[in-house]
mmCIF file of C-alpha atoms in Angstrom:
data_model
loop_
_atom_site.group_PDB
_atom_site.id
_atom_site.type_symbol
_atom_site.label_atom_id
_atom_site.label_comp_id
_atom_site.label_asym_id
_atom_site.label_seq_id
_atom_site.Cartn_x
_atom_site.Cartn_y
_atom_site.Cartn_z
ATOM 1 C CA MET A 1 37.737 -149.535 -5.195
ATOM 2 C CA LEU A 2 35.255 -149.474 -8.054
ATOM 3 C CA ARG A 3 31.701 -148.269 -8.365
ATOM 4 C CA PRO A 4 29.117 -148.301 -11.150
ATOM 5 C CA ILE A 5 29.318 -145.453 -13.647
ATOM 6 C CA ARG A 6 26.530 -142.911 -13.111
ATOM 7 C CA ALA A 7 25.194 -140.165 -15.347
ATOM 8 C CA ASP A 8 26.990 -137.566 -13.227
ATOM 9 C CA ASP A 9 30.321 -139.224 -14.186
ATOM 10 C CA VAL A 10 29.898 -138.361 -17.864
ATOM 11 C CA GLY A 11 31.763 -135.027 -17.621
ATOM 12 C CA LEU A 12 34.776 -136.705 -16.028
ATOM 13 C CA ILE A 13 34.689 -139.512 -18.572
ATOM 14 C CA ILE A 14 34.644 -136.926 -21.354
ATOM 15 C CA GLU A 15 37.770 -135.331 -19.850
ATOM 16 C CA MET A 16 39.503 -138.720 -19.831
ATOM 17 C CA LEU A 17 38.320 -139.382 -23.393
ATOM 18 C CA LEU A 18 39.883 -136.110 -24.506
ATOM 19 C CA ALA A 19 43.164 -137.326 -22.974
ATOM 20 C CA LEU A 20 42.722 -140.634 -24.817
ATOM 21 C CA HIS A 21 42.039 -138.685 -28.001
ATOM 22 C CA VAL A 22 45.390 -136.907 -27.754
ATOM 23 C CA GLU A 23 47.261 -140.096 -26.828
ATOM 24 C CA SER A 24 45.755 -142.500 -29.347
ATOM 25 C CA PRO A 25 47.360 -142.775 -32.805
ATOM 26 C CA HIS A 26 43.970 -143.990 -34.045
ATOM 27 C CA TYR A 27 41.453 -141.742 -32.289
ATOM 28 C CA SER A 28 43.550 -138.599 -32.630
ATOM 29 C CA GLN A 29 42.407 -138.727 -36.259
ATOM 30 C CA VAL A 30 38.752 -138.519 -35.185
ATOM 31 C CA ARG A 31 37.210 -135.134 -34.426
ATOM 32 C CA PRO A 32 36.132 -135.073 -30.754
ATOM 33 C CA ASP A 33 32.513 -134.129 -30.098
ATOM 34 C CA PRO A 34 31.940 -133.844 -26.326
ATOM 35 C CA ASP A 35 28.263 -132.906 -26.760
ATOM 36 C CA TYR A 36 27.587 -136.048 -28.781
ATOM 37 C CA VAL A 37 29.486 -138.168 -26.254
ATOM 38 C CA ARG A 38 27.547 -136.609 -23.357
ATOM 39 C CA THR A 39 24.183 -137.373 -24.988
ATOM 40 C CA THR A 40 25.101 -140.868 -26.166
ATOM 41 C CA LEU A 41 26.867 -142.030 -23.007
ATOM 42 C CA THR A 42 24.144 -140.645 -20.737
ATOM 43 C CA SER A 43 21.568 -142.550 -22.778
ATOM 44 C CA MET A 44 23.663 -145.741 -22.626
ATOM 45 C CA ILE A 45 24.048 -145.519 -18.833
ATOM 46 C CA GLU A 46 20.280 -145.463 -18.465
ATOM 47 C CA GLN A 47 19.896 -148.785 -20.322
ATOM 48 C CA PRO A 48 19.517 -151.995 -18.269
ATOM 49 C CA ALA A 49 22.099 -153.675 -20.535
ATOM 50 C CA PHE A 50 24.803 -151.103 -19.690
ATOM 51 C CA ILE A 51 27.818 -152.438 -17.796
ATOM 52 C CA GLY A 52 30.225 -149.815 -16.521
ATOM 53 C CA PHE A 53 32.557 -149.125 -13.638
ATOM 54 C CA ILE A 54 34.801 -146.264 -12.623
ATOM 55 C CA ASP A 55 37.600 -146.190 -10.094
ATOM 56 C CA VAL A 56 36.523 -144.200 -7.008
ATOM 57 C CA ASP A 57 39.859 -142.359 -7.196
ATOM 58 C CA LEU A 58 38.975 -141.408 -10.812
ATOM 59 C CA ARG A 59 42.000 -143.101 -12.361
ATOM 60 C CA GLY A 60 40.156 -145.109 -15.014
ATOM 61 C CA PHE A 61 36.950 -146.743 -16.146
ATOM 62 C CA MET A 62 35.505 -149.527 -18.257
ATOM 63 C CA PHE A 63 32.135 -149.772 -19.904
ATOM 64 C CA GLY A 64 30.212 -151.818 -22.401
ATOM 65 C CA ILE A 65 26.876 -153.372 -23.113
ATOM 66 C CA ALA A 66 25.149 -156.742 -23.016
ATOM 67 C CA ASN A 67 23.664 -157.617 -26.380
ATOM 68 C CA ARG A 68 22.845 -160.324 -28.885
ATOM 69 C CA THR A 69 24.088 -160.151 -32.451
ATOM 70 C CA TRP A 70 22.045 -160.790 -35.548
ATOM 71 C CA PHE A 71 23.723 -164.164 -36.003
ATOM 72 C CA ASP A 72 23.957 -165.425 -32.415
ATOM 73 C CA SER A 73 21.118 -165.792 -29.919
ATOM 74 C CA GLU A 74 23.530 -165.951 -26.967
ATOM 75 C CA LEU A 75 23.731 -162.839 -24.843
ATOM 76 C CA ASN A 76 27.284 -161.493 -24.784
ATOM 77 C CA ALA A 77 28.922 -158.566 -23.032
ATOM 78 C CA TYR A 78 30.826 -156.240 -25.349
ATOM 79 C CA GLU A 79 33.512 -154.036 -23.879
ATOM 80 C CA LEU A 80 33.350 -150.658 -25.571
ATOM 81 C CA LEU A 81 36.131 -148.883 -23.722
ATOM 82 C CA LEU A 82 38.690 -149.587 -21.042
ATOM 83 C CA TYR A 83 40.789 -146.543 -20.206
ATOM 84 C CA ILE A 84 43.328 -145.959 -17.456
ATOM 85 C CA LEU A 85 45.090 -142.619 -17.097
ATOM 86 C CA PRO A 86 48.719 -143.116 -18.220
ATOM 87 C CA GLU A 87 50.266 -142.505 -14.812
ATOM 88 C CA TYR A 88 48.217 -145.368 -13.293
ATOM 89 C CA ARG A 89 48.884 -148.052 -15.877
ATOM 90 C CA GLY A 90 50.817 -151.179 -15.028
ATOM 91 C CA GLY A 91 49.096 -151.752 -11.692
ATOM 92 C CA LEU A 92 46.041 -153.802 -10.832
ATOM 93 C CA LEU A 93 43.351 -151.303 -11.833
ATOM 94 C CA ALA A 94 42.772 -152.627 -15.362
ATOM 95 C CA ALA A 95 42.499 -156.206 -14.110
ATOM 96 C CA ARG A 96 40.051 -155.121 -11.400
ATOM 97 C CA LEU A 97 37.890 -153.297 -13.938
ATOM 98 C CA ILE A 98 37.889 -156.293 -16.272
ATOM 99 C CA LYS A 99 36.984 -158.714 -13.465
ATOM 100 C CA GLN A 100 34.158 -156.430 -12.291
ATOM 101 C CA PHE A 101 32.915 -156.168 -15.881
ATOM 102 C CA GLU A 102 32.890 -159.984 -16.055
ATOM 103 C CA PHE A 103 31.008 -160.196 -12.741
ATOM 104 C CA ASP A 104 28.246 -157.914 -13.970
ATOM 105 C CA ALA A 105 28.141 -159.665 -17.339
ATOM 106 C CA LYS A 106 27.498 -162.946 -15.481
ATOM 107 C CA ARG A 107 24.802 -161.230 -13.414
ATOM 108 C CA LEU A 108 23.088 -160.285 -16.689
ATOM 109 C CA ASN A 109 23.398 -163.916 -17.881
ATOM 110 C CA CYS A 110 25.950 -163.181 -20.580
ATOM 111 C CA ILE A 111 27.729 -166.190 -22.047
ATOM 112 C CA HIS A 112 30.925 -164.442 -23.211
ATOM 113 C CA VAL A 113 32.780 -161.191 -22.771
ATOM 114 C CA ARG A 114 34.048 -159.773 -26.052
ATOM 115 C CA ALA A 115 36.815 -157.217 -25.661
ATOM 116 C CA GLY A 116 39.685 -155.759 -27.615
ATOM 117 C CA THR A 117 41.741 -152.712 -28.310
ATOM 118 C CA SER A 118 41.295 -150.162 -31.061
ATOM 119 C CA THR A 119 43.190 -147.160 -29.718
ATOM 120 C CA ARG A 120 46.680 -148.357 -30.699
ATOM 121 C CA ILE A 121 47.801 -147.465 -27.175
ATOM 122 C CA ASN A 122 49.959 -150.308 -25.814
ATOM 123 C CA THR A 123 48.030 -152.808 -27.936
ATOM 124 C CA GLU A 124 50.210 -155.836 -27.223
ATOM 125 C CA GLU A 125 50.339 -155.110 -23.490
ATOM 126 C CA VAL A 126 46.552 -154.812 -23.329
ATOM 127 C CA LEU A 127 46.041 -158.046 -25.271
ATOM 128 C CA ARG A 128 48.541 -159.852 -23.036
ATOM 129 C CA LEU A 129 46.654 -158.606 -19.970
ATOM 130 C CA TYR A 130 43.426 -160.054 -21.320
ATOM 131 C CA GLU A 131 45.219 -163.325 -22.070
ATOM 132 C CA ARG A 132 46.592 -163.464 -18.511
ATOM 133 C CA LEU A 133 42.995 -163.105 -17.338
ATOM 134 C CA GLY A 134 41.916 -166.130 -19.392
ATOM 135 C CA TYR A 135 40.871 -164.501 -22.665
ATOM 136 C CA THR A 136 41.754 -165.913 -26.078
ATOM 137 C CA ARG A 137 42.707 -163.815 -29.085
ATOM 138 C CA GLU A 138 40.129 -164.397 -31.794
ATOM 139 C CA ALA A 139 40.248 -161.841 -34.559
ATOM 140 C CA ASN A 140 41.618 -158.617 -35.918
ATOM 141 C CA THR A 141 39.738 -155.704 -37.413
ATOM 142 C CA VAL A 142 40.327 -153.440 -40.369
ATOM 143 C CA SER A 143 39.171 -149.941 -41.196
ATOM 144 C CA LYS A 144 38.950 -147.740 -44.271
ATOM 145 C CA ARG A 145 37.713 -144.180 -44.443
ATOM 146 C CA ILE A 146 35.356 -143.870 -47.402
ATOM 147 C CA ASN A 147 33.911 -140.406 -46.950
#
């Protein structure tokens, strides 16, 4: 069972993000800042464009935001993070979170859901899950630390 993410979930989400930080080959290179995350995520949750759900058994969550880009007037939903605790992966939870995210994106009149993976945790498995749910691979990203 899923429910919307609330401001009082931020502490738990931070705990899960610290687990993600340790697990992720990418984000383990980024210094964690729980105070910044608490402030930023709490502010995001208060926005009408926020889309976010957490498993009532606290096994995982997904959140993002509905927004337009500078080059596209269509409203799209952008997944910012989908995270399932390692011991609960491989079941239906991720698919349920994605479908609920889609449902709320439709409610907000979004045209597309844009999602991906940047953690380098089971990248191919995550992309295949999205494909099984009807998504199409569109692009890759690159990164370079300059400072």
